Amino acid sequence: MAITAQIISDDRGSERFPVGLNATLRDQVTRPHDVMIEDLSLTGFRLSGGPALELGSEASIGFAGIGVHQARVTRQDGSIYGCEFVTPITQEMLTRALNAGPVSPIAFPTGPGPSLLDHVPEPHVEPYSGRTKLVIATIAATAGWAVAAGLYFALT
């Protein structure tokens, strides 16, 4: 009994390249999610991590080399998604993304220490306007006379 093998064609629009790039996915609510681009082509990419996405939903993806582009989810296998660019990227963008080195995150200061603004004097801010000061003085004077009158009538 012979077993025949069937070759299944891979009808992808263009060649895929394994990349392992960090990227930021923004869903339709525009919340940012850190994801990993596992492979990339002119027409799409495969990503892992991030939020649960529905087939057919659109999101924007941003990573070094190509900037931010709209993409549509076309395939799902667990937490791995296949996406196609709404508008395919150019060969130049693909080359830049493939040659992009790792992007190190911005090192924000985490503890107390010298600040870039230490030498800048605090601006003088007048706490109350002239009109507000007049109202406060009038209320304070009236309250003082009311207390004095109250004590006078209470003691007599």
JSON list of C-alpha atoms in Angstrom, two decimals:
[
{"chain": "A", "resi": 1, "resn": "MET", "atom": "CA", "xyz": [0.00, 0.00, 0.00]},
{"chain": "A", "resi": 2, "resn": "ALA", "atom": "CA", "xyz": [1.55, 3.27, -1.08]},
{"chain": "A", "resi": 3, "resn": "ILE", "atom": "CA", "xyz": [1.23, 6.52, 0.81]},
{"chain": "A", "resi": 4, "resn": "THR", "atom": "CA", "xyz": [1.28, 9.56, -1.38]},
{"chain": "A", "resi": 5, "resn": "ALA", "atom": "CA", "xyz": [2.64, 12.80, -0.03]},
{"chain": "A", "resi": 6, "resn": "GLN", "atom": "CA", "xyz": [0.94, 15.99, -0.95]},
{"chain": "A", "resi": 7, "resn": "ILE", "atom": "CA", "xyz": [3.05, 19.11, -1.17]},
{"chain": "A", "resi": 8, "resn": "ILE", "atom": "CA", "xyz": [1.25, 22.11, 0.22]},
{"chain": "A", "resi": 9, "resn": "SER", "atom": "CA", "xyz": [2.28, 25.36, -1.33]},
{"chain": "A", "resi": 10, "resn": "ASP", "atom": "CA", "xyz": [3.11, 28.33, 0.84]},
{"chain": "A", "resi": 11, "resn": "ASP", "atom": "CA", "xyz": [1.22, 31.11, -0.91]},
{"chain": "A", "resi": 12, "resn": "ARG", "atom": "CA", "xyz": [2.88, 33.97, 0.90]},
{"chain": "A", "resi": 13, "resn": "GLY", "atom": "CA", "xyz": [3.26, 37.29, -0.83]},
{"chain": "A", "resi": 14, "resn": "SER", "atom": "CA", "xyz": [7.00, 37.53, -0.23]},
{"chain": "A", "resi": 15, "resn": "GLU", "atom": "CA", "xyz": [9.95, 35.85, 1.46]},
{"chain": "A", "resi": 16, "resn": "ARG", "atom": "CA", "xyz": [9.94, 35.81, 5.27]},
{"chain": "A", "resi": 17, "resn": "PHE", "atom": "CA", "xyz": [13.03, 36.61, 7.33]},
{"chain": "A", "resi": 18, "resn": "PRO", "atom": "CA", "xyz": [13.50, 35.54, 10.96]},
{"chain": "A", "resi": 19, "resn": "VAL", "atom": "CA", "xyz": [14.22, 38.71, 12.95]},
{"chain": "A", "resi": 20, "resn": "GLY", "atom": "CA", "xyz": [13.41, 38.61, 16.68]},
{"chain": "A", "resi": 21, "resn": "LEU", "atom": "CA", "xyz": [12.66, 42.35, 16.91]},
{"chain": "A", "resi": 22, "resn": "ASN", "atom": "CA", "xyz": [11.03, 44.07, 19.87]},
{"chain": "A", "resi": 23, "resn": "ALA", "atom": "CA", "xyz": [8.03, 46.11, 18.79]},
{"chain": "A", "resi": 24, "resn": "THR", "atom": "CA", "xyz": [5.07, 48.03, 20.15]},
{"chain": "A", "resi": 25, "resn": "LEU", "atom": "CA", "xyz": [1.59, 46.98, 19.16]},
{"chain": "A", "resi": 26, "resn": "ARG", "atom": "CA", "xyz": [-1.27, 49.42, 19.66]},
{"chain": "A", "resi": 27, "resn": "ASP", "atom": "CA", "xyz": [-4.72, 47.91, 19.58]},
{"chain": "A", "resi": 28, "resn": "GLN", "atom": "CA", "xyz": [-7.88, 49.70, 18.47]},
{"chain": "A", "resi": 29, "resn": "VAL", "atom": "CA", "xyz": [-8.08, 51.40, 21.88]},
{"chain": "A", "resi": 30, "resn": "THR", "atom": "CA", "xyz": [-4.46, 52.57, 21.26]},
{"chain": "A", "resi": 31, "resn": "ARG", "atom": "CA", "xyz": [-3.05, 50.93, 24.38]},
{"chain": "A", "resi": 32, "resn": "PRO", "atom": "CA", "xyz": [0.63, 50.03, 23.86]},
{"chain": "A", "resi": 33, "resn": "HIS", "atom": "CA", "xyz": [1.72, 46.39, 24.22]},
{"chain": "A", "resi": 34, "resn": "ASP", "atom": "CA", "xyz": [5.28, 45.06, 23.98]},
{"chain": "A", "resi": 35, "resn": "VAL", "atom": "CA", "xyz": [5.50, 42.22, 21.45]},
{"chain": "A", "resi": 36, "resn": "MET", "atom": "CA", "xyz": [8.19, 40.23, 19.66]},
{"chain": "A", "resi": 37, "resn": "ILE", "atom": "CA", "xyz": [8.31, 40.16, 15.86]},
{"chain": "A", "resi": 38, "resn": "GLU", "atom": "CA", "xyz": [9.50, 36.63, 15.05]},
{"chain": "A", "resi": 39, "resn": "ASP", "atom": "CA", "xyz": [9.64, 36.97, 11.29]},
{"chain": "A", "resi": 40, "resn": "LEU", "atom": "CA", "xyz": [9.10, 39.76, 8.81]},
{"chain": "A", "resi": 41, "resn": "SER", "atom": "CA", "xyz": [8.37, 40.13, 5.11]},
{"chain": "A", "resi": 42, "resn": "LEU", "atom": "CA", "xyz": [7.30, 42.91, 2.77]},
{"chain": "A", "resi": 43, "resn": "THR", "atom": "CA", "xyz": [3.65, 41.98, 3.24]},
{"chain": "A", "resi": 44, "resn": "GLY", "atom": "CA", "xyz": [3.43, 40.97, 6.90]},
{"chain": "A", "resi": 45, "resn": "PHE", "atom": "CA", "xyz": [4.94, 39.53, 10.05]},
{"chain": "A", "resi": 46, "resn": "ARG", "atom": "CA", "xyz": [4.49, 36.97, 12.80]},
{"chain": "A", "resi": 47, "resn": "LEU", "atom": "CA", "xyz": [4.33, 38.22, 16.37]},
{"chain": "A", "resi": 48, "resn": "SER", "atom": "CA", "xyz": [4.17, 36.70, 19.82]},
{"chain": "A", "resi": 49, "resn": "GLY", "atom": "CA", "xyz": [3.23, 38.15, 23.18]},
{"chain": "A", "resi": 50, "resn": "GLY", "atom": "CA", "xyz": [0.90, 41.03, 23.77]},
{"chain": "A", "resi": 51, "resn": "PRO", "atom": "CA", "xyz": [-2.88, 41.03, 24.10]},
{"chain": "A", "resi": 52, "resn": "ALA", "atom": "CA", "xyz": [-5.40, 38.59, 22.68]},
{"chain": "A", "resi": 53, "resn": "LEU", "atom": "CA", "xyz": [-6.28, 39.67, 19.14]},
{"chain": "A", "resi": 54, "resn": "GLU", "atom": "CA", "xyz": [-9.26, 38.68, 17.04]},
{"chain": "A", "resi": 55, "resn": "LEU", "atom": "CA", "xyz": [-8.91, 37.48, 13.46]},
{"chain": "A", "resi": 56, "resn": "GLY", "atom": "CA", "xyz": [-9.58, 40.35, 11.09]},
{"chain": "A", "resi": 57, "resn": "SER", "atom": "CA", "xyz": [-8.94, 43.03, 13.71]},
{"chain": "A", "resi": 58, "resn": "GLU", "atom": "CA", "xyz": [-6.58, 45.89, 12.90]},
{"chain": "A", "resi": 59, "resn": "ALA", "atom": "CA", "xyz": [-3.80, 47.35, 15.01]},
{"chain": "A", "resi": 60, "resn": "SER", "atom": "CA", "xyz": [-0.74, 49.49, 14.49]},
{"chain": "A", "resi": 61, "resn": "ILE", "atom": "CA", "xyz": [2.76, 48.08, 14.89]},
{"chain": "A", "resi": 62, "resn": "GLY", "atom": "CA", "xyz": [5.88, 50.13, 15.41]},
{"chain": "A", "resi": 63, "resn": "PHE", "atom": "CA", "xyz": [9.49, 48.97, 15.45]},
{"chain": "A", "resi": 64, "resn": "ALA", "atom": "CA", "xyz": [12.98, 50.10, 14.50]},
{"chain": "A", "resi": 65, "resn": "GLY", "atom": "CA", "xyz": [13.58, 50.46, 10.79]},
{"chain": "A", "resi": 66, "resn": "ILE", "atom": "CA", "xyz": [10.06, 50.96, 9.48]},
{"chain": "A", "resi": 67, "resn": "GLY", "atom": "CA", "xyz": [8.22, 53.15, 11.98]},
{"chain": "A", "resi": 68, "resn": "VAL", "atom": "CA", "xyz": [4.50, 52.64, 12.59]},
{"chain": "A", "resi": 69, "resn": "HIS", "atom": "CA", "xyz": [2.21, 50.81, 10.15]},
{"chain": "A", "resi": 70, "resn": "GLN", "atom": "CA", "xyz": [-1.34, 49.50, 10.20]},
{"chain": "A", "resi": 71, "resn": "ALA", "atom": "CA", "xyz": [-1.71, 45.71, 10.16]},
{"chain": "A", "resi": 72, "resn": "ARG", "atom": "CA", "xyz": [-4.54, 43.17, 10.07]},
{"chain": "A", "resi": 73, "resn": "VAL", "atom": "CA", "xyz": [-4.57, 39.87, 12.00]},
{"chain": "A", "resi": 74, "resn": "THR", "atom": "CA", "xyz": [-4.88, 37.00, 9.49]},
{"chain": "A", "resi": 75, "resn": "ARG", "atom": "CA", "xyz": [-3.83, 33.94, 11.48]},
{"chain": "A", "resi": 76, "resn": "GLN", "atom": "CA", "xyz": [-3.70, 32.76, 15.10]},
{"chain": "A", "resi": 77, "resn": "ASP", "atom": "CA", "xyz": [-1.93, 29.81, 16.71]},
{"chain": "A", "resi": 78, "resn": "GLY", "atom": "CA", "xyz": [-2.24, 30.15, 20.48]},
{"chain": "A", "resi": 79, "resn": "SER", "atom": "CA", "xyz": [-0.51, 33.40, 21.44]},
{"chain": "A", "resi": 80, "resn": "ILE", "atom": "CA", "xyz": [1.29, 33.67, 18.08]},
{"chain": "A", "resi": 81, "resn": "TYR", "atom": "CA", "xyz": [-0.36, 35.79, 15.41]},
{"chain": "A", "resi": 82, "resn": "GLY", "atom": "CA", "xyz": [0.19, 36.21, 11.71]},
{"chain": "A", "resi": 83, "resn": "CYS", "atom": "CA", "xyz": [-0.48, 39.72, 10.48]},
{"chain": "A", "resi": 84, "resn": "GLU", "atom": "CA", "xyz": [-0.42, 41.43, 7.11]},
{"chain": "A", "resi": 85, "resn": "PHE", "atom": "CA", "xyz": [0.42, 45.05, 6.54]},
{"chain": "A", "resi": 86, "resn": "VAL", "atom": "CA", "xyz": [-2.56, 47.02, 5.27]},
{"chain": "A", "resi": 87, "resn": "THR", "atom": "CA", "xyz": [-0.06, 48.70, 2.92]},
{"chain": "A", "resi": 88, "resn": "PRO", "atom": "CA", "xyz": [3.03, 46.54, 2.26]},
{"chain": "A", "resi": 89, "resn": "ILE", "atom": "CA", "xyz": [6.35, 48.00, 3.37]},
{"chain": "A", "resi": 90, "resn": "THR", "atom": "CA", "xyz": [9.07, 48.84, 0.86]},
{"chain": "A", "resi": 91, "resn": "GLN", "atom": "CA", "xyz": [12.23, 46.84, 0.27]},
{"chain": "A", "resi": 92, "resn": "GLU", "atom": "CA", "xyz": [14.21, 49.71, 1.81]},
{"chain": "A", "resi": 93, "resn": "MET", "atom": "CA", "xyz": [12.15, 49.54, 5.01]},
{"chain": "A", "resi": 94, "resn": "LEU", "atom": "CA", "xyz": [12.59, 45.77, 5.17]},
{"chain": "A", "resi": 95, "resn": "THR", "atom": "CA", "xyz": [16.36, 46.13, 4.77]},
{"chain": "A", "resi": 96, "resn": "ARG", "atom": "CA", "xyz": [16.51, 48.78, 7.51]},
{"chain": "A", "resi": 97, "resn": "ALA", "atom": "CA", "xyz": [14.47, 46.58, 9.85]},
{"chain": "A", "resi": 98, "resn": "LEU", "atom": "CA", "xyz": [16.65, 43.54, 9.15]},
{"chain": "A", "resi": 99, "resn": "ASN", "atom": "CA", "xyz": [19.83, 45.54, 9.75]},
{"chain": "A", "resi": 100, "resn": "ALA", "atom": "CA", "xyz": [18.56, 47.46, 12.78]},
{"chain": "A", "resi": 101, "resn": "GLY", "atom": "CA", "xyz": [20.59, 46.80, 15.87]},
{"chain": "A", "resi": 102, "resn": "PRO", "atom": "CA", "xyz": [18.99, 46.24, 19.23]},
{"chain": "A", "resi": 103, "resn": "VAL", "atom": "CA", "xyz": [17.38, 49.34, 20.62]},
{"chain": "A", "resi": 104, "resn": "SER", "atom": "CA", "xyz": [18.22, 49.94, 24.25]},
{"chain": "A", "resi": 105, "resn": "PRO", "atom": "CA", "xyz": [15.48, 51.44, 26.38]},
{"chain": "A", "resi": 106, "resn": "ILE", "atom": "CA", "xyz": [15.78, 54.97, 27.68]},
{"chain": "A", "resi": 107, "resn": "ALA", "atom": "CA", "xyz": [17.45, 54.92, 31.09]},
{"chain": "A", "resi": 108, "resn": "PHE", "atom": "CA", "xyz": [15.24, 57.12, 33.22]},
{"chain": "A", "resi": 109, "resn": "PRO", "atom": "CA", "xyz": [16.62, 58.02, 36.65]},
{"chain": "A", "resi": 110, "resn": "THR", "atom": "CA", "xyz": [15.15, 55.77, 39.31]},
{"chain": "A", "resi": 111, "resn": "GLY", "atom": "CA", "xyz": [16.38, 57.24, 42.56]},
{"chain": "A", "resi": 112, "resn": "PRO", "atom": "CA", "xyz": [17.27, 60.54, 44.15]},
{"chain": "A", "resi": 113, "resn": "GLY", "atom": "CA", "xyz": [20.25, 62.24, 42.65]},
{"chain": "A", "resi": 114, "resn": "PRO", "atom": "CA", "xyz": [21.27, 65.28, 40.69]},
{"chain": "A", "resi": 115, "resn": "SER", "atom": "CA", "xyz": [18.54, 66.47, 38.44]},
{"chain": "A", "resi": 116, "resn": "LEU", "atom": "CA", "xyz": [18.85, 68.35, 35.18]},
{"chain": "A", "resi": 117, "resn": "LEU", "atom": "CA", "xyz": [16.73, 71.08, 36.73]},
{"chain": "A", "resi": 118, "resn": "ASP", "atom": "CA", "xyz": [18.69, 71.51, 39.99]},
{"chain": "A", "resi": 119, "resn": "HIS", "atom": "CA", "xyz": [20.25, 74.78, 38.83]},
{"chain": "A", "resi": 120, "resn": "VAL", "atom": "CA", "xyz": [16.93, 76.31, 37.73]},
{"chain": "A", "resi": 121, "resn": "PRO", "atom": "CA", "xyz": [15.41, 78.58, 40.41]},
{"chain": "A", "resi": 122, "resn": "GLU", "atom": "CA", "xyz": [11.80, 78.08, 41.38]},
{"chain": "A", "resi": 123, "resn": "PRO", "atom": "CA", "xyz": [9.55, 80.63, 39.71]},
{"chain": "A", "resi": 124, "resn": "HIS", "atom": "CA", "xyz": [7.85, 83.16, 42.00]},
{"chain": "A", "resi": 125, "resn": "VAL", "atom": "CA", "xyz": [4.16, 82.43, 42.04]},
{"chain": "A", "resi": 126, "resn": "GLU", "atom": "CA", "xyz": [1.87, 84.90, 43.76]},
{"chain": "A", "resi": 127, "resn": "PRO", "atom": "CA", "xyz": [-0.44, 82.65, 45.79]},
{"chain": "A", "resi": 128, "resn": "TYR", "atom": "CA", "xyz": [-3.45, 84.98, 45.70]},
{"chain": "A", "resi": 129, "resn": "SER", "atom": "CA", "xyz": [-4.56, 87.80, 43.45]},
{"chain": "A", "resi": 130, "resn": "GLY", "atom": "CA", "xyz": [-5.14, 91.30, 44.85]},
{"chain": "A", "resi": 131, "resn": "ARG", "atom": "CA", "xyz": [-8.92, 90.87, 44.77]},
{"chain": "A", "resi": 132, "resn": "THR", "atom": "CA", "xyz": [-8.68, 87.56, 46.68]},
{"chain": "A", "resi": 133, "resn": "LYS", "atom": "CA", "xyz": [-6.42, 89.16, 49.31]},
{"chain": "A", "resi": 134, "resn": "LEU", "atom": "CA", "xyz": [-8.95, 91.99, 49.80]},
{"chain": "A", "resi": 135, "resn": "VAL", "atom": "CA", "xyz": [-11.82, 89.50, 50.26]},
{"chain": "A", "resi": 136, "resn": "ILE", "atom": "CA", "xyz": [-9.79, 87.48, 52.80]},
{"chain": "A", "resi": 137, "resn": "ALA", "atom": "CA", "xyz": [-8.86, 90.64, 54.76]},
{"chain": "A", "resi": 138, "resn": "THR", "atom": "CA", "xyz": [-12.50, 91.81, 54.81]},
{"chain": "A", "resi": 139, "resn": "ILE", "atom": "CA", "xyz": [-13.76, 88.42, 56.01]},
{"chain": "A", "resi": 140, "resn": "ALA", "atom": "CA", "xyz": [-11.04, 88.24, 58.70]},
{"chain": "A", "resi": 141, "resn": "ALA", "atom": "CA", "xyz": [-11.85, 91.74, 59.98]},
{"chain": "A", "resi": 142, "resn": "THR", "atom": "CA", "xyz": [-15.59, 91.03, 60.01]},
{"chain": "A", "resi": 143, "resn": "ALA", "atom": "CA", "xyz": [-15.01, 87.72, 61.82]},
{"chain": "A", "resi": 144, "resn": "GLY", "atom": "CA", "xyz": [-12.83, 89.49, 64.40]},
{"chain": "A", "resi": 145, "resn": "TRP", "atom": "CA", "xyz": [-15.51, 92.09, 65.11]},
{"chain": "A", "resi": 146, "resn": "ALA", "atom": "CA", "xyz": [-18.16, 89.33, 65.27]},
{"chain": "A", "resi": 147, "resn": "VAL", "atom": "CA", "xyz": [-16.12, 87.44, 67.89]},
{"chain": "A", "resi": 148, "resn": "ALA", "atom": "CA", "xyz": [-15.58, 90.64, 69.91]},
{"chain": "A", "resi": 149, "resn": "ALA", "atom": "CA", "xyz": [-19.29, 91.48, 69.77]},
{"chain": "A", "resi": 150, "resn": "GLY", "atom": "CA", "xyz": [-20.21, 87.92, 70.73]},
{"chain": "A", "resi": 151, "resn": "LEU", "atom": "CA", "xyz": [-17.92, 88.02, 73.76]},
{"chain": "A", "resi": 152, "resn": "TYR", "atom": "CA", "xyz": [-19.23, 91.45, 74.78]},
{"chain": "A", "resi": 153, "resn": "PHE", "atom": "CA", "xyz": [-22.87, 90.33, 74.70]},
{"chain": "A", "resi": 154, "resn": "ALA", "atom": "CA", "xyz": [-22.07, 86.98, 76.33]},
{"chain": "A", "resi": 155, "resn": "LEU", "atom": "CA", "xyz": [-20.32, 88.60, 79.28]},
{"chain": "A", "resi": 156, "resn": "THR", "atom": "CA", "xyz": [-22.85, 91.39, 79.89]}
]
